[in-house]
Amino acid sequence: MSTSAGRKRTKSNEVNGATKRQESKEEKMLDLLHEERKEREKIVLWRQPVTTLHYFVRESSCLISEFSQRLLKWKKTVAICVVLFILAASAYNLEGPHQQGISAMQRTLLWWGYWIGLGVLSSVGLGTGLHTFLLYLGPHIAAVTLAAYECNSVDFPEPPYPNDIICPEKVSSGNVITMWTIISKVRIEAIMWGAGTAIGELPPYFMARAARLSGADLDSDDFEEIEELLHEKQSHPEEIGILERAKIGVHNLVQKVGFFGILACASIPNPLFDLAGITCGHFLIPFWTFFGATLIGKAIIKMHIQKFFVIFIFSHHHVEQLVKLIGLIPKYGESLQTPFKDYLEVQKKKLHHKAGSNIPGESNLLSWVFEKVVIVMVAYFLLSILNSMAQKYHKRLCKTKHKKYQH
């Protein structure tokens, strides 16, 4: 009996020892990943320019090589796409009665593609998205809103709309401009932009799903961070900050609630939604469950909330009230109010030019500031892509080092 009990104790001690060694190994790996992520965060152009540019070039070479290899694997698909492109180009260049339909289709597809592309740029995982709602869609909705109240109509002549907004020559006196009238005018642009933001959320999902199916470690700082946060929550819950709690909340909501959790996260402005995509991919949530909830949330629910907000703010009486409030600011009110008044007057004059006539260019302080803001934001977006690709190459090096260490 004593011999049997001793064997059981020995076996139990061995199991406990193996478990402790495994936990110790996992903790060391988490510490190593944490140190590597801190080192990676320093690889930016303004701190390590030579290293960043070098890693960017190397990562670009790796991506081109990987893309070429994937094309070789999909020879039939590439061949079909090439044939379809040649047929479309031939139909586009051949003269005939079909050109009128092709021209209308081209305008529509280019307009839709423009907004979808801006939506993708807004949410695609390249370090940071380009804020295309603030730069493009928001100003477009605001311009349509101001024009609708000034012209008492949304039947702007096409062309030049949507490139230029001009009041129609004949307007019915019985027209009533409501918020729903303006929403219907910009609905297609908003839905296409929202659909683009949903498409931009797919790369993190597919990346996490592919890693889970292949049994490989997920190559993502976000997922490594959430693993650390979950571990930290168990051991030191009082040290978790607000942002960390939000990340854990998104992770738990998506994992437990599924479709409706994804829908809730996608229906509000949520800078942590990349984490939802990674979580869905990692736990193998079906594609249409993830993409369907994301599409409904971003292209319908969230976009209507954003449209309501912009249209409400830029309604005629609200804009006039805002200009009056600016004038009430002590000491600087009048000087700040002047450029806003001038800008609104210029926009109103432009709306009443006849279609086809030349619109005189008038410089304005607000227009100048907006142009410079656009340039700065686009430049920052390009820099973020460069930094992100350099950091991704550093991640490749770390991954290779881990494999050598394991072997």
mmCIF file of C-alpha atoms in Angstrom:
data_model
loop_
_atom_site.group_PDB
_atom_site.id
_atom_site.type_symbol
_atom_site.label_atom_id
_atom_site.label_comp_id
_atom_site.label_asym_id
_atom_site.label_seq_id
_atom_site.Cartn_x
_atom_site.Cartn_y
_atom_site.Cartn_z
ATOM 1 C CA MET A 1 0.000 0.000 0.000
ATOM 2 C CA SER A 2 2.772 2.409 0.916
ATOM 3 C CA THR A 3 4.570 1.637 -2.348
ATOM 4 C CA SER A 4 1.377 2.325 -4.351
ATOM 5 C CA ALA A 5 0.753 5.577 -2.463
ATOM 6 C CA GLY A 6 4.353 6.626 -3.028
ATOM 7 C CA ARG A 7 4.014 6.021 -6.751
ATOM 8 C CA LYS A 8 0.850 8.101 -6.859
ATOM 9 C CA ARG A 9 2.549 10.952 -4.982
ATOM 10 C CA THR A 10 5.562 10.742 -7.319
ATOM 11 C CA LYS A 11 3.305 10.808 -10.383
ATOM 12 C CA SER A 12 1.322 13.737 -8.935
ATOM 13 C CA ASN A 13 4.532 15.634 -8.224
ATOM 14 C CA GLU A 14 5.727 15.010 -11.773
ATOM 15 C CA VAL A 15 2.445 16.327 -13.200
ATOM 16 C CA ASN A 16 2.550 19.404 -10.954
ATOM 17 C CA GLY A 17 6.186 19.982 -11.869
ATOM 18 C CA ALA A 18 5.398 19.709 -15.604
ATOM 19 C CA THR A 19 2.469 22.118 -15.183
ATOM 20 C CA LYS A 20 4.644 24.639 -13.332
ATOM 21 C CA ARG A 21 7.382 24.356 -15.968
ATOM 22 C CA GLN A 22 4.794 24.916 -18.693
ATOM 23 C CA GLU A 23 3.372 27.962 -16.886
ATOM 24 C CA SER A 24 6.890 29.299 -16.335
ATOM 25 C CA LYS A 25 7.665 28.807 -20.019
ATOM 26 C CA GLU A 26 4.476 30.634 -21.035
ATOM 27 C CA GLU A 27 5.262 33.525 -18.676
ATOM 28 C CA LYS A 28 8.784 33.817 -20.110
ATOM 29 C CA MET A 29 7.367 33.827 -23.632
ATOM 30 C CA LEU A 30 4.863 36.556 -22.706
ATOM 31 C CA ASP A 31 7.677 38.618 -21.177
ATOM 32 C CA LEU A 32 9.778 38.130 -24.313
ATOM 33 C CA LEU A 33 6.876 39.143 -26.579
ATOM 34 C CA HIS A 34 6.261 42.196 -24.415
ATOM 35 C CA GLU A 35 9.913 43.276 -24.681
ATOM 36 C CA GLU A 36 9.915 42.718 -28.450
ATOM 37 C CA ARG A 37 6.761 44.800 -28.834
ATOM 38 C CA LYS A 38 8.355 47.653 -26.861
ATOM 39 C CA GLU A 39 11.417 47.430 -29.089
ATOM 40 C CA ARG A 40 9.186 47.359 -32.178
ATOM 41 C CA GLU A 41 7.306 50.490 -31.119
ATOM 42 C CA LYS A 42 10.600 52.404 -31.307
ATOM 43 C CA ILE A 43 11.020 51.526 -35.015
ATOM 44 C CA VAL A 44 9.541 54.717 -36.461
ATOM 45 C CA LEU A 45 10.954 57.149 -38.967
ATOM 46 C CA TRP A 46 11.544 59.998 -36.508
ATOM 47 C CA ARG A 47 13.429 57.816 -33.969
ATOM 48 C CA GLN A 48 15.320 55.276 -36.089
ATOM 49 C CA PRO A 49 15.174 56.563 -39.693
ATOM 50 C CA VAL A 50 17.867 54.287 -41.197
ATOM 51 C CA THR A 51 16.552 51.098 -39.574
ATOM 52 C CA THR A 52 12.942 51.996 -40.416
ATOM 53 C CA LEU A 53 13.686 52.650 -44.105
ATOM 54 C CA HIS A 54 15.805 49.493 -44.335
ATOM 55 C CA TYR A 55 13.071 47.335 -42.779
ATOM 56 C CA PHE A 56 10.437 48.996 -45.000
ATOM 57 C CA VAL A 57 12.355 48.075 -48.167
ATOM 58 C CA ARG A 58 12.905 44.506 -46.929
ATOM 59 C CA GLU A 59 9.242 44.084 -46.002
ATOM 60 C CA SER A 60 8.152 45.471 -49.390
ATOM 61 C CA SER A 61 10.369 42.868 -51.095
ATOM 62 C CA CYS A 62 8.858 40.098 -48.944
ATOM 63 C CA LEU A 63 5.302 41.198 -49.746
ATOM 64 C CA ILE A 64 6.012 41.361 -53.504
ATOM 65 C CA SER A 65 7.557 37.892 -53.366
ATOM 66 C CA GLU A 66 4.617 36.459 -51.405
ATOM 67 C CA PHE A 67 2.106 38.086 -53.764
ATOM 68 C CA SER A 68 3.908 36.648 -56.809
ATOM 69 C CA GLN A 69 3.881 33.160 -55.269
ATOM 70 C CA ARG A 70 0.150 33.410 -54.561
ATOM 71 C CA LEU A 71 -0.529 34.476 -58.153
ATOM 72 C CA LEU A 72 1.356 31.419 -59.389
ATOM 73 C CA LYS A 73 -0.864 29.187 -57.220
ATOM 74 C CA TRP A 74 -4.019 30.730 -58.714
ATOM 75 C CA LYS A 75 -3.069 30.520 -62.399
ATOM 76 C CA LYS A 76 -6.589 29.729 -63.642
ATOM 77 C CA THR A 77 -8.181 32.563 -61.668
ATOM 78 C CA VAL A 78 -5.532 35.023 -62.891
ATOM 79 C CA ALA A 79 -6.022 33.841 -66.495
ATOM 80 C CA ILE A 80 -9.813 34.285 -66.261
ATOM 81 C CA CYS A 81 -9.381 37.781 -64.798
ATOM 82 C CA VAL A 82 -6.973 38.734 -67.603
ATOM 83 C CA VAL A 83 -9.412 37.472 -70.273
ATOM 84 C CA LEU A 84 -12.333 39.367 -68.668
ATOM 85 C CA PHE A 85 -10.204 42.516 -68.488
ATOM 86 C CA ILE A 86 -9.293 42.240 -72.193
ATOM 87 C CA LEU A 87 -12.967 41.743 -73.157
ATOM 88 C CA ALA A 88 -14.044 44.721 -71.015
ATOM 89 C CA ALA A 89 -11.290 46.917 -72.493
ATOM 90 C CA SER A 90 -12.322 45.885 -76.039
ATOM 91 C CA ALA A 91 -16.001 46.692 -75.366
ATOM 92 C CA TYR A 92 -14.988 50.015 -73.821
ATOM 93 C CA ASN A 93 -12.888 51.080 -76.827
ATOM 94 C CA LEU A 94 -15.170 49.818 -79.643
ATOM 95 C CA GLU A 95 -17.589 52.438 -80.962
ATOM 96 C CA GLY A 96 -21.284 51.654 -81.128
ATOM 97 C CA PRO A 97 -24.691 52.251 -79.507
ATOM 98 C CA HIS A 98 -23.520 50.399 -76.397
ATOM 99 C CA GLN A 99 -21.198 53.280 -75.506
ATOM 100 C CA GLN A 100 -24.006 55.305 -73.937
ATOM 101 C CA GLY A 101 -24.817 52.524 -71.473
ATOM 102 C CA ILE A 102 -21.131 51.879 -70.793
ATOM 103 C CA SER A 103 -20.572 55.583 -70.102
ATOM 104 C CA ALA A 104 -23.444 55.675 -67.578
ATOM 105 C CA MET A 105 -22.224 52.456 -65.940
ATOM 106 C CA GLN A 106 -18.684 53.833 -65.788
ATOM 107 C CA ARG A 107 -19.795 57.004 -63.995
ATOM 108 C CA THR A 108 -21.841 55.018 -61.484
ATOM 109 C CA LEU A 109 -19.172 52.411 -60.783
ATOM 110 C CA LEU A 110 -16.414 55.011 -60.468
ATOM 111 C CA TRP A 111 -18.547 57.036 -58.037
ATOM 112 C CA TRP A 112 -19.325 53.963 -55.933
ATOM 113 C CA GLY A 113 -15.750 52.727 -56.126
ATOM 114 C CA TYR A 114 -14.461 56.140 -55.021
ATOM 115 C CA TRP A 115 -16.445 56.013 -51.772
ATOM 116 C CA ILE A 116 -15.751 52.316 -51.168
ATOM 117 C CA GLY A 117 -12.031 53.010 -51.597
ATOM 118 C CA LEU A 118 -12.172 55.888 -49.112
ATOM 119 C CA GLY A 119 -14.009 53.638 -46.666
ATOM 120 C CA VAL A 120 -11.341 50.940 -46.982
ATOM 121 C CA LEU A 121 -8.616 53.525 -46.371
ATOM 122 C CA SER A 122 -10.453 54.659 -43.259
ATOM 123 C CA SER A 123 -10.433 51.244 -41.565
ATOM 124 C CA VAL A 124 -7.775 49.085 -43.200
ATOM 125 C CA GLY A 125 -5.172 47.813 -40.741
ATOM 126 C CA LEU A 126 -2.101 49.764 -41.835
ATOM 127 C CA GLY A 127 -1.075 51.154 -38.508
ATOM 128 C CA THR A 128 -3.711 53.874 -38.567
ATOM 129 C CA GLY A 129 -6.575 54.627 -40.888
ATOM 130 C CA LEU A 130 -6.948 57.759 -42.975
ATOM 131 C CA HIS A 131 -9.852 59.709 -41.466
ATOM 132 C CA THR A 132 -11.763 59.884 -44.745
ATOM 133 C CA PHE A 133 -15.096 60.643 -43.064
ATOM 134 C CA LEU A 134 -13.719 63.879 -41.638
ATOM 135 C CA LEU A 135 -11.826 64.700 -44.842
ATOM 136 C CA TYR A 136 -14.286 63.681 -47.564
ATOM 137 C CA LEU A 137 -17.680 62.203 -46.681
ATOM 138 C CA GLY A 138 -18.472 64.580 -43.819
ATOM 139 C CA PRO A 139 -17.685 67.719 -45.899
ATOM 140 C CA HIS A 140 -19.693 66.284 -48.831
ATOM 141 C CA ILE A 141 -22.770 65.735 -46.627
ATOM 142 C CA ALA A 142 -22.290 69.199 -45.099
ATOM 143 C CA ALA A 143 -22.056 70.817 -48.564
ATOM 144 C CA VAL A 144 -25.239 69.050 -49.735
ATOM 145 C CA THR A 145 -27.012 70.112 -46.519
ATOM 146 C CA LEU A 146 -26.062 73.790 -46.888
ATOM 147 C CA ALA A 147 -26.964 73.725 -50.602
ATOM 148 C CA ALA A 148 -30.334 72.049 -49.973
ATOM 149 C CA TYR A 149 -31.452 74.825 -47.617
ATOM 150 C CA GLU A 150 -30.013 77.597 -49.819
ATOM 151 C CA CYS A 151 -31.502 76.217 -53.066
ATOM 152 C CA ASN A 152 -34.679 74.872 -51.432
ATOM 153 C CA SER A 153 -34.079 71.740 -53.519
ATOM 154 C CA VAL A 154 -31.802 68.709 -53.830
ATOM 155 C CA ASP A 155 -32.329 68.313 -57.599
ATOM 156 C CA PHE A 156 -28.891 69.694 -58.451
ATOM 157 C CA PRO A 157 -28.071 69.558 -62.200
ATOM 158 C CA GLU A 158 -25.969 66.529 -63.192
ATOM 159 C CA PRO A 159 -23.353 67.310 -64.401
ATOM 160 C CA PRO A 160 -21.691 69.202 -62.686
ATOM 161 C CA TYR A 161 -23.064 67.443 -59.556
ATOM 162 C CA PRO A 162 -21.499 65.715 -57.660
ATOM 163 C CA ASN A 163 -18.202 67.477 -58.483
ATOM 164 C CA ASP A 164 -19.846 70.903 -58.115
ATOM 165 C CA ILE A 165 -23.152 71.738 -56.484
ATOM 166 C CA ILE A 166 -25.250 74.362 -58.298
ATOM 167 C CA CYS A 167 -28.835 75.353 -57.584
ATOM 168 C CA PRO A 168 -31.382 74.279 -60.235
ATOM 169 C CA GLU A 169 -32.782 77.118 -62.357
ATOM 170 C CA LYS A 170 -36.413 76.241 -61.623
ATOM 171 C CA VAL A 171 -37.421 75.444 -58.071
ATOM 172 C CA SER A 172 -40.951 74.720 -56.898
ATOM 173 C CA SER A 173 -42.041 77.130 -54.187
ATOM 174 C CA GLY A 174 -43.834 74.296 -52.406
ATOM 175 C CA ASN A 175 -40.625 72.337 -51.754
ATOM 176 C CA VAL A 176 -39.985 71.518 -48.116
ATOM 177 C CA ILE A 177 -36.450 70.479 -47.196
ATOM 178 C CA THR A 178 -36.331 67.993 -44.352
ATOM 179 C CA MET A 179 -33.590 65.900 -42.816
ATOM 180 C CA TRP A 180 -34.953 62.818 -44.620
ATOM 181 C CA THR A 181 -34.760 64.624 -47.978
ATOM 182 C CA ILE A 182 -31.049 65.283 -47.496
ATOM 183 C CA ILE A 183 -30.423 61.762 -46.147
ATOM 184 C CA SER A 184 -31.940 60.249 -49.301
ATOM 185 C CA LYS A 185 -29.674 62.463 -51.439
ATOM 186 C CA VAL A 186 -26.437 61.251 -49.807
ATOM 187 C CA ARG A 187 -27.570 57.710 -48.948
ATOM 188 C CA ILE A 188 -25.617 55.914 -51.702
ATOM 189 C CA GLU A 189 -22.333 57.696 -50.902
ATOM 190 C CA ALA A 190 -22.740 56.960 -47.187
ATOM 191 C CA ILE A 191 -23.635 53.282 -47.690
ATOM 192 C CA MET A 192 -20.724 52.735 -50.094
ATOM 193 C CA TRP A 193 -18.328 54.396 -47.657
ATOM 194 C CA GLY A 194 -19.692 52.276 -44.808
ATOM 195 C CA ALA A 195 -19.353 49.119 -46.934
ATOM 196 C CA GLY A 196 -15.736 50.098 -47.621
ATOM 197 C CA THR A 197 -15.033 50.396 -43.891
ATOM 198 C CA ALA A 198 -16.520 46.895 -43.414
ATOM 199 C CA ILE A 199 -14.269 45.501 -46.175
ATOM 200 C CA GLY A 200 -11.269 47.168 -44.528
ATOM 201 C CA GLU A 201 -11.933 45.135 -41.354
ATOM 202 C CA LEU A 202 -11.493 41.793 -43.172
ATOM 203 C CA PRO A 203 -7.648 41.485 -43.169
ATOM 204 C CA PRO A 204 -7.372 41.069 -39.356
ATOM 205 C CA TYR A 205 -10.172 38.479 -39.463
ATOM 206 C CA PHE A 206 -8.591 36.402 -42.246
ATOM 207 C CA MET A 207 -5.133 36.696 -40.675
ATOM 208 C CA ALA A 208 -6.349 35.356 -37.324
ATOM 209 C CA ARG A 209 -8.493 32.646 -38.944
ATOM 210 C CA ALA A 210 -5.634 31.389 -41.139
ATOM 211 C CA ALA A 211 -3.274 31.301 -38.149
ATOM 212 C CA ARG A 212 -5.786 29.318 -36.069
ATOM 213 C CA LEU A 213 -6.519 26.792 -38.850
ATOM 214 C CA SER A 214 -2.837 26.257 -39.611
ATOM 215 C CA GLY A 215 -1.968 25.863 -35.928
ATOM 216 C CA ALA A 216 0.574 28.687 -36.166
ATOM 217 C CA ASP A 217 1.039 31.414 -33.580
ATOM 218 C CA LEU A 218 -0.993 34.492 -34.358
ATOM 219 C CA ASP A 219 1.383 37.149 -35.630
ATOM 220 C CA SER A 220 -0.434 40.111 -34.108
ATOM 221 C CA ASP A 221 0.560 42.576 -31.436
ATOM 222 C CA ASP A 222 -3.112 43.214 -30.651
ATOM 223 C CA PHE A 223 -3.813 39.571 -29.866
ATOM 224 C CA GLU A 224 -0.578 39.198 -27.910
ATOM 225 C CA GLU A 225 -1.612 42.251 -25.918
ATOM 226 C CA ILE A 226 -5.091 40.914 -25.147
ATOM 227 C CA GLU A 227 -3.547 37.611 -23.997
ATOM 228 C CA GLU A 228 -1.336 39.577 -21.628
ATOM 229 C CA LEU A 229 -4.288 41.654 -20.445
ATOM 230 C CA LEU A 230 -6.392 38.553 -19.712
ATOM 231 C CA HIS A 231 -3.463 37.101 -17.754
ATOM 232 C CA GLU A 232 -2.976 40.434 -15.941
ATOM 233 C CA LYS A 233 -6.708 40.623 -15.159
ATOM 234 C CA GLN A 234 -6.557 37.304 -13.355
ATOM 235 C CA SER A 235 -3.452 38.102 -11.312
ATOM 236 C CA HIS A 236 -3.728 41.892 -10.758
ATOM 237 C CA PRO A 237 -7.290 43.098 -11.603
ATOM 238 C CA GLU A 238 -6.792 46.402 -9.735
ATOM 239 C CA GLU A 239 -3.952 47.476 -12.085
ATOM 240 C CA ILE A 240 -6.083 47.335 -15.257
ATOM 241 C CA GLY A 241 -6.725 50.796 -16.762
ATOM 242 C CA ILE A 242 -9.816 52.110 -18.580
ATOM 243 C CA LEU A 243 -8.444 51.473 -22.103
ATOM 244 C CA GLU A 244 -7.310 47.974 -21.140
ATOM 245 C CA ARG A 245 -10.740 47.245 -19.664
ATOM 246 C CA ALA A 246 -12.333 48.442 -22.929
ATOM 247 C CA LYS A 247 -10.154 46.052 -24.949
ATOM 248 C CA ILE A 248 -11.043 43.139 -22.695
ATOM 249 C CA GLY A 249 -14.715 44.168 -22.898
ATOM 250 C CA VAL A 250 -14.690 44.118 -26.727
ATOM 251 C CA HIS A 251 -12.929 40.745 -26.696
ATOM 252 C CA ASN A 252 -15.415 39.198 -24.233
ATOM 253 C CA LEU A 253 -18.500 40.735 -25.906
ATOM 254 C CA VAL A 254 -17.606 39.392 -29.347
ATOM 255 C CA GLN A 255 -16.589 35.986 -28.011
ATOM 256 C CA LYS A 256 -19.720 35.448 -25.870
ATOM 257 C CA VAL A 257 -22.535 37.220 -27.755
ATOM 258 C CA GLY A 258 -21.464 36.471 -31.344
ATOM 259 C CA PHE A 259 -23.476 38.182 -34.133
ATOM 260 C CA PHE A 260 -25.164 40.764 -31.923
ATOM 261 C CA GLY A 261 -21.910 41.512 -30.099
ATOM 262 C CA ILE A 262 -20.168 42.198 -33.419
ATOM 263 C CA LEU A 263 -23.174 44.284 -34.528
ATOM 264 C CA ALA A 264 -23.018 46.368 -31.341
ATOM 265 C CA CYS A 265 -19.264 46.984 -31.740
ATOM 266 C CA ALA A 266 -19.647 47.910 -35.432
ATOM 267 C CA SER A 267 -22.624 50.245 -34.929
ATOM 268 C CA ILE A 268 -20.725 52.858 -32.925
ATOM 269 C CA PRO A 269 -17.453 54.719 -33.584
ATOM 270 C CA ASN A 270 -15.047 52.114 -32.196
ATOM 271 C CA PRO A 271 -11.259 52.421 -32.630
ATOM 272 C CA LEU A 272 -10.865 48.951 -31.055
ATOM 273 C CA PHE A 273 -12.881 47.125 -33.738
ATOM 274 C CA ASP A 274 -9.716 45.570 -35.239
ATOM 275 C CA LEU A 275 -9.598 43.528 -32.048
ATOM 276 C CA ALA A 276 -13.128 42.265 -32.763
ATOM 277 C CA GLY A 277 -12.001 41.034 -36.188
ATOM 278 C CA ILE A 278 -8.966 39.271 -34.712
ATOM 279 C CA THR A 279 -11.111 37.657 -31.993
ATOM 280 C CA CYS A 280 -13.713 36.455 -34.538
ATOM 281 C CA GLY A 281 -11.010 34.966 -36.767
ATOM 282 C CA HIS A 282 -9.222 33.299 -33.859
ATOM 283 C CA PHE A 283 -12.413 31.645 -32.554
ATOM 284 C CA LEU A 284 -13.435 30.616 -36.116
ATOM 285 C CA ILE A 285 -16.674 32.595 -36.168
ATOM 286 C CA PRO A 286 -18.218 32.022 -39.644
ATOM 287 C CA PHE A 287 -17.290 34.609 -42.267
ATOM 288 C CA TRP A 288 -20.864 35.688 -43.052
ATOM 289 C CA THR A 289 -21.663 36.071 -39.370
ATOM 290 C CA PHE A 290 -18.702 38.429 -38.936
ATOM 291 C CA PHE A 291 -18.975 40.293 -42.250
ATOM 292 C CA GLY A 292 -22.795 40.451 -42.208
ATOM 293 C CA ALA A 293 -22.880 41.983 -38.725
ATOM 294 C CA THR A 294 -20.021 44.351 -39.603
ATOM 295 C CA LEU A 295 -21.681 45.440 -42.867
ATOM 296 C CA ILE A 296 -25.066 46.080 -41.242
ATOM 297 C CA GLY A 297 -23.475 47.895 -38.319
ATOM 298 C CA LYS A 298 -21.121 50.114 -40.300
ATOM 299 C CA ALA A 299 -22.988 50.703 -43.590
ATOM 300 C CA ILE A 300 -26.504 51.129 -42.170
ATOM 301 C CA ILE A 301 -26.705 51.799 -38.430
ATOM 302 C CA LYS A 302 -23.477 53.720 -37.835
ATOM 303 C CA MET A 303 -23.718 55.650 -41.122
ATOM 304 C CA HIS A 304 -27.247 56.879 -40.340
ATOM 305 C CA ILE A 305 -26.095 58.065 -36.921
ATOM 306 C CA GLN A 306 -23.195 59.962 -38.509
ATOM 307 C CA LYS A 307 -25.407 61.410 -41.263
ATOM 308 C CA PHE A 308 -27.990 62.613 -38.732
ATOM 309 C CA PHE A 309 -25.242 64.322 -36.738
ATOM 310 C CA VAL A 310 -23.634 66.118 -39.732
ATOM 311 C CA ILE A 311 -26.968 67.193 -41.245
ATOM 312 C CA PHE A 312 -28.210 68.441 -37.871
ATOM 313 C CA ILE A 313 -25.040 70.459 -37.256
ATOM 314 C CA PHE A 314 -24.965 71.979 -40.772
ATOM 315 C CA SER A 315 -28.649 72.785 -41.055
ATOM 316 C CA HIS A 316 -29.116 76.431 -42.092
ATOM 317 C CA HIS A 317 -30.434 77.754 -38.774
ATOM 318 C CA HIS A 318 -27.824 75.854 -36.751
ATOM 319 C CA VAL A 319 -24.971 77.249 -38.864
ATOM 320 C CA GLU A 320 -26.255 80.805 -38.443
ATOM 321 C CA GLN A 321 -26.615 80.253 -34.704
ATOM 322 C CA LEU A 322 -23.055 78.917 -34.526
ATOM 323 C CA VAL A 323 -21.686 81.981 -36.341
ATOM 324 C CA LYS A 324 -23.552 84.248 -33.883
ATOM 325 C CA LEU A 325 -22.141 82.318 -30.916
ATOM 326 C CA ILE A 326 -18.610 82.688 -32.304
ATOM 327 C CA GLY A 327 -19.164 86.448 -32.401
ATOM 328 C CA LEU A 328 -19.967 86.442 -28.672
ATOM 329 C CA ILE A 329 -16.479 85.191 -27.731
ATOM 330 C CA PRO A 330 -14.812 88.004 -25.739
ATOM 331 C CA LYS A 331 -12.042 89.974 -27.471
ATOM 332 C CA TYR A 332 -11.496 87.535 -30.401
ATOM 333 C CA GLY A 333 -15.136 86.872 -31.375
ATOM 334 C CA GLU A 334 -15.422 89.326 -34.278
ATOM 335 C CA SER A 335 -12.049 88.373 -35.798
ATOM 336 C CA LEU A 336 -12.963 84.670 -35.630
ATOM 337 C CA GLN A 337 -16.467 85.291 -36.963
ATOM 338 C CA THR A 338 -15.308 87.093 -40.119
ATOM 339 C CA PRO A 339 -13.666 84.129 -41.951
ATOM 340 C CA PHE A 340 -16.730 81.948 -41.265
ATOM 341 C CA LYS A 341 -19.069 84.600 -42.663
ATOM 342 C CA ASP A 342 -16.857 85.116 -45.724
ATOM 343 C CA TYR A 343 -16.672 81.369 -46.345
ATOM 344 C CA LEU A 344 -20.469 80.973 -46.177
ATOM 345 C CA GLU A 345 -20.997 83.923 -48.525
ATOM 346 C CA VAL A 346 -18.557 82.465 -51.059
ATOM 347 C CA GLN A 347 -20.334 79.088 -50.921
ATOM 348 C CA LYS A 348 -23.738 80.716 -51.439
ATOM 349 C CA LYS A 349 -22.485 82.640 -54.482
ATOM 350 C CA LYS A 350 -21.080 79.445 -55.979
ATOM 351 C CA LEU A 351 -24.448 77.716 -55.598
ATOM 352 C CA HIS A 352 -26.171 80.313 -57.790
ATOM 353 C CA HIS A 353 -23.787 80.140 -60.772
ATOM 354 C CA LYS A 354 -25.286 78.675 -63.912
ATOM 355 C CA ALA A 355 -24.132 75.233 -65.019
ATOM 356 C CA GLY A 356 -21.252 75.481 -67.483
ATOM 357 C CA SER A 357 -20.196 78.965 -66.413
ATOM 358 C CA ASN A 358 -16.799 79.621 -64.890
ATOM 359 C CA ILE A 359 -16.779 79.923 -61.113
ATOM 360 C CA PRO A 360 -14.286 82.569 -60.002
ATOM 361 C CA GLY A 361 -11.747 81.261 -57.565
ATOM 362 C CA GLU A 362 -11.785 83.071 -54.239
ATOM 363 C CA SER A 363 -9.249 82.408 -51.560
ATOM 364 C CA ASN A 364 -10.457 81.980 -48.002
ATOM 365 C CA LEU A 365 -8.669 81.351 -44.714
ATOM 366 C CA LEU A 366 -10.888 78.348 -43.850
ATOM 367 C CA SER A 367 -10.305 76.746 -47.272
ATOM 368 C CA TRP A 368 -6.548 77.279 -46.916
ATOM 369 C CA VAL A 369 -6.540 75.739 -43.420
ATOM 370 C CA PHE A 370 -8.625 72.759 -44.559
ATOM 371 C CA GLU A 371 -6.272 72.085 -47.487
ATOM 372 C CA LYS A 372 -3.268 72.091 -45.169
ATOM 373 C CA VAL A 373 -5.045 69.785 -42.697
ATOM 374 C CA VAL A 374 -5.768 67.332 -45.531
ATOM 375 C CA ILE A 375 -2.105 67.411 -46.612
ATOM 376 C CA VAL A 376 -0.885 66.818 -43.044
ATOM 377 C CA MET A 377 -3.310 63.931 -42.441
ATOM 378 C CA VAL A 378 -2.473 62.223 -45.748
ATOM 379 C CA ALA A 379 1.254 62.621 -45.025
ATOM 380 C CA TYR A 380 0.787 61.136 -41.551
ATOM 381 C CA PHE A 381 -1.178 58.235 -43.057
ATOM 382 C CA LEU A 382 1.645 57.479 -45.508
ATOM 383 C CA LEU A 383 4.184 57.674 -42.684
ATOM 384 C CA SER A 384 2.081 55.270 -40.622
ATOM 385 C CA ILE A 385 2.118 52.769 -43.508
ATOM 386 C CA LEU A 386 5.890 53.047 -43.759
ATOM 387 C CA ASN A 387 6.339 52.586 -39.998
ATOM 388 C CA SER A 388 3.835 49.729 -39.881
ATOM 389 C CA MET A 389 5.605 47.807 -42.658
ATOM 390 C CA ALA A 390 8.995 48.336 -41.004
ATOM 391 C CA GLN A 391 7.600 47.025 -37.714
ATOM 392 C CA LYS A 392 6.090 44.051 -39.516
ATOM 393 C CA TYR A 393 9.524 43.117 -40.847
ATOM 394 C CA HIS A 394 10.909 43.314 -37.295
ATOM 395 C CA LYS A 395 8.120 40.919 -36.327
ATOM 396 C CA ARG A 396 9.276 38.538 -39.079
ATOM 397 C CA LEU A 397 12.806 38.601 -37.671
ATOM 398 C CA CYS A 398 11.530 37.869 -34.148
ATOM 399 C CA LYS A 399 9.388 35.010 -35.415
ATOM 400 C CA THR A 400 12.379 33.463 -37.219
ATOM 401 C CA LYS A 401 14.443 33.819 -34.033
ATOM 402 C CA HIS A 402 11.734 32.058 -31.991
ATOM 403 C CA LYS A 403 11.700 29.107 -34.402
ATOM 404 C CA LYS A 404 15.490 28.715 -34.195
ATOM 405 C CA TYR A 405 15.305 28.885 -30.393
ATOM 406 C CA GLN A 406 12.593 26.184 -30.260
ATOM 407 C CA HIS A 407 14.578 23.842 -32.506
#
